[in-house]
């Protein structure tokens, strides 16, 4: 079983978490977001761990899906 973590909880991060939670041969270990409340809300939905520091999840997973913005928003 491949242990996966999702880094980032935007719309795509949530979608990746959902897909991983439904996939065979995949264990969704946790989700990472700098906002602890957001990470905890998503972790409760999928019964996984919540992290605010991506370095903390690394020892627990085989692979990560990085789903963070590729650039800063321009206002």
PDB file of C-alpha atoms in Angstrom:
ATOM      1  CA  UNK A   1       0.000   0.000   0.000  1.00  0.00           C
ATOM      2  CA  UNK A   2       1.366   3.414  -1.031  1.00  0.00           C
ATOM      3  CA  UNK A   3       1.176   5.994   1.769  1.00  0.00           C
ATOM      4  CA  UNK A   4       0.393   9.459   0.382  1.00  0.00           C
ATOM      5  CA  UNK A   5       0.140  12.940   1.843  1.00  0.00           C
ATOM      6  CA  UNK A   6      -1.441  15.972   0.205  1.00  0.00           C
ATOM      7  CA  UNK A   7       0.268  19.330   0.653  1.00  0.00           C
ATOM      8  CA  UNK A   8      -2.138  22.206   0.056  1.00  0.00           C
ATOM      9  CA  UNK A   9      -5.882  22.339   0.670  1.00  0.00           C
ATOM     10  CA  UNK A  10      -7.229  24.505  -2.112  1.00  0.00           C
ATOM     11  CA  UNK A  11      -9.826  23.163  -4.522  1.00  0.00           C
ATOM     12  CA  UNK A  12      -7.329  20.857  -6.226  1.00  0.00           C
ATOM     13  CA  UNK A  13      -5.812  19.705  -2.925  1.00  0.00           C
ATOM     14  CA  UNK A  14      -9.246  18.743  -1.637  1.00  0.00           C
ATOM     15  CA  UNK A  15      -9.926  16.893  -4.876  1.00  0.00           C
ATOM     16  CA  UNK A  16      -6.603  15.026  -4.664  1.00  0.00           C
ATOM     17  CA  UNK A  17      -7.403  14.040  -1.066  1.00  0.00           C
ATOM     18  CA  UNK A  18     -10.816  12.725  -2.109  1.00  0.00           C
ATOM     19  CA  UNK A  19      -9.398  10.707  -5.005  1.00  0.00           C
ATOM     20  CA  UNK A  20      -6.623   9.247  -2.840  1.00  0.00           C
ATOM     21  CA  UNK A  21      -9.116   8.295  -0.146  1.00  0.00           C
ATOM     22  CA  UNK A  22     -11.123   6.338  -2.730  1.00  0.00           C
ATOM     23  CA  UNK A  23      -8.197   4.686  -4.519  1.00  0.00           C
ATOM     24  CA  UNK A  24      -7.257   1.068  -4.025  1.00  0.00           C
ATOM     25  CA  UNK A  25      -3.724   0.350  -2.830  1.00  0.00           C
ATOM     26  CA  UNK A  26      -3.389   3.924  -1.508  1.00  0.00           C
ATOM     27  CA  UNK A  27      -3.499   5.069   2.092  1.00  0.00           C
ATOM     28  CA  UNK A  28      -4.137   8.778   2.485  1.00  0.00           C
ATOM     29  CA  UNK A  29      -2.069   9.541   5.580  1.00  0.00           C
ATOM     30  CA  UNK A  30      -2.604  13.252   6.030  1.00  0.00           C
ATOM     31  CA  UNK A  31      -3.132  16.723   4.664  1.00  0.00           C
ATOM     32  CA  UNK A  32      -0.910  19.774   5.099  1.00  0.00           C
ATOM     33  CA  UNK A  33      -1.956  23.414   5.192  1.00  0.00           C
ATOM     34  CA  UNK A  34      -0.457  26.447   6.905  1.00  0.00           C
ATOM     35  CA  UNK A  35      -3.916  27.197   8.316  1.00  0.00           C
ATOM     36  CA  UNK A  36      -4.432  24.610  11.060  1.00  0.00           C
ATOM     37  CA  UNK A  37      -8.243  24.978  11.119  1.00  0.00           C
ATOM     38  CA  UNK A  38      -8.525  24.254   7.403  1.00  0.00           C
ATOM     39  CA  UNK A  39      -6.214  21.239   7.668  1.00  0.00           C
ATOM     40  CA  UNK A  40      -8.153  19.907  10.663  1.00  0.00           C
ATOM     41  CA  UNK A  41     -11.536  20.309   8.935  1.00  0.00           C
ATOM     42  CA  UNK A  42     -10.373  18.317   5.927  1.00  0.00           C
ATOM     43  CA  UNK A  43      -8.611  15.724   8.075  1.00  0.00           C
ATOM     44  CA  UNK A  44     -11.861  15.059   9.964  1.00  0.00           C
ATOM     45  CA  UNK A  45     -13.710  14.456   6.701  1.00  0.00           C
ATOM     46  CA  UNK A  46     -11.231  11.769   5.600  1.00  0.00           C
ATOM     47  CA  UNK A  47     -10.192  10.471   9.054  1.00  0.00           C
ATOM     48  CA  UNK A  48      -6.551  11.398   8.480  1.00  0.00           C
ATOM     49  CA  UNK A  49      -3.911  13.491  10.234  1.00  0.00           C
ATOM     50  CA  UNK A  50      -3.636  17.271   9.888  1.00  0.00           C
ATOM     51  CA  UNK A  51      -0.266  19.003   9.575  1.00  0.00           C
ATOM     52  CA  UNK A  52       0.789  22.654   9.331  1.00  0.00           C
ATOM     53  CA  UNK A  53       4.436  21.880   8.534  1.00  0.00           C
ATOM     54  CA  UNK A  54       5.084  19.668   5.515  1.00  0.00           C
ATOM     55  CA  UNK A  55       8.341  18.439   7.071  1.00  0.00           C
ATOM     56  CA  UNK A  56       6.358  16.657   9.793  1.00  0.00           C
ATOM     57  CA  UNK A  57       4.447  14.443   7.353  1.00  0.00           C
ATOM     58  CA  UNK A  58       7.476  13.345   5.310  1.00  0.00           C
ATOM     59  CA  UNK A  59       8.605  10.487   7.618  1.00  0.00           C
ATOM     60  CA  UNK A  60       5.098   9.004   7.465  1.00  0.00           C
ATOM     61  CA  UNK A  61       4.577   8.877   3.688  1.00  0.00           C
ATOM     62  CA  UNK A  62       6.011   7.264   0.576  1.00  0.00           C
ATOM     63  CA  UNK A  63       4.891  10.051  -1.761  1.00  0.00           C
ATOM     64  CA  UNK A  64       3.334  13.512  -1.671  1.00  0.00           C
ATOM     65  CA  UNK A  65       0.990  15.403  -3.925  1.00  0.00           C
ATOM     66  CA  UNK A  66       1.964  19.059  -3.846  1.00  0.00           C
ATOM     67  CA  UNK A  67      -1.075  21.141  -4.608  1.00  0.00           C
ATOM     68  CA  UNK A  68      -0.053  24.692  -3.831  1.00  0.00           C
ATOM     69  CA  UNK A  69      -0.258  27.865  -5.924  1.00  0.00           C
ATOM     70  CA  UNK A  70       2.523  28.181  -8.469  1.00  0.00           C
ATOM     71  CA  UNK A  71       2.763  31.947  -8.037  1.00  0.00           C
ATOM     72  CA  UNK A  72       1.537  34.723  -5.790  1.00  0.00           C
ATOM     73  CA  UNK A  73      -1.703  36.431  -6.677  1.00  0.00           C
ATOM     74  CA  UNK A  74      -1.329  39.880  -8.128  1.00  0.00           C
ATOM     75  CA  UNK A  75      -3.811  42.383  -6.733  1.00  0.00           C
TER      76      UNK A  75
END
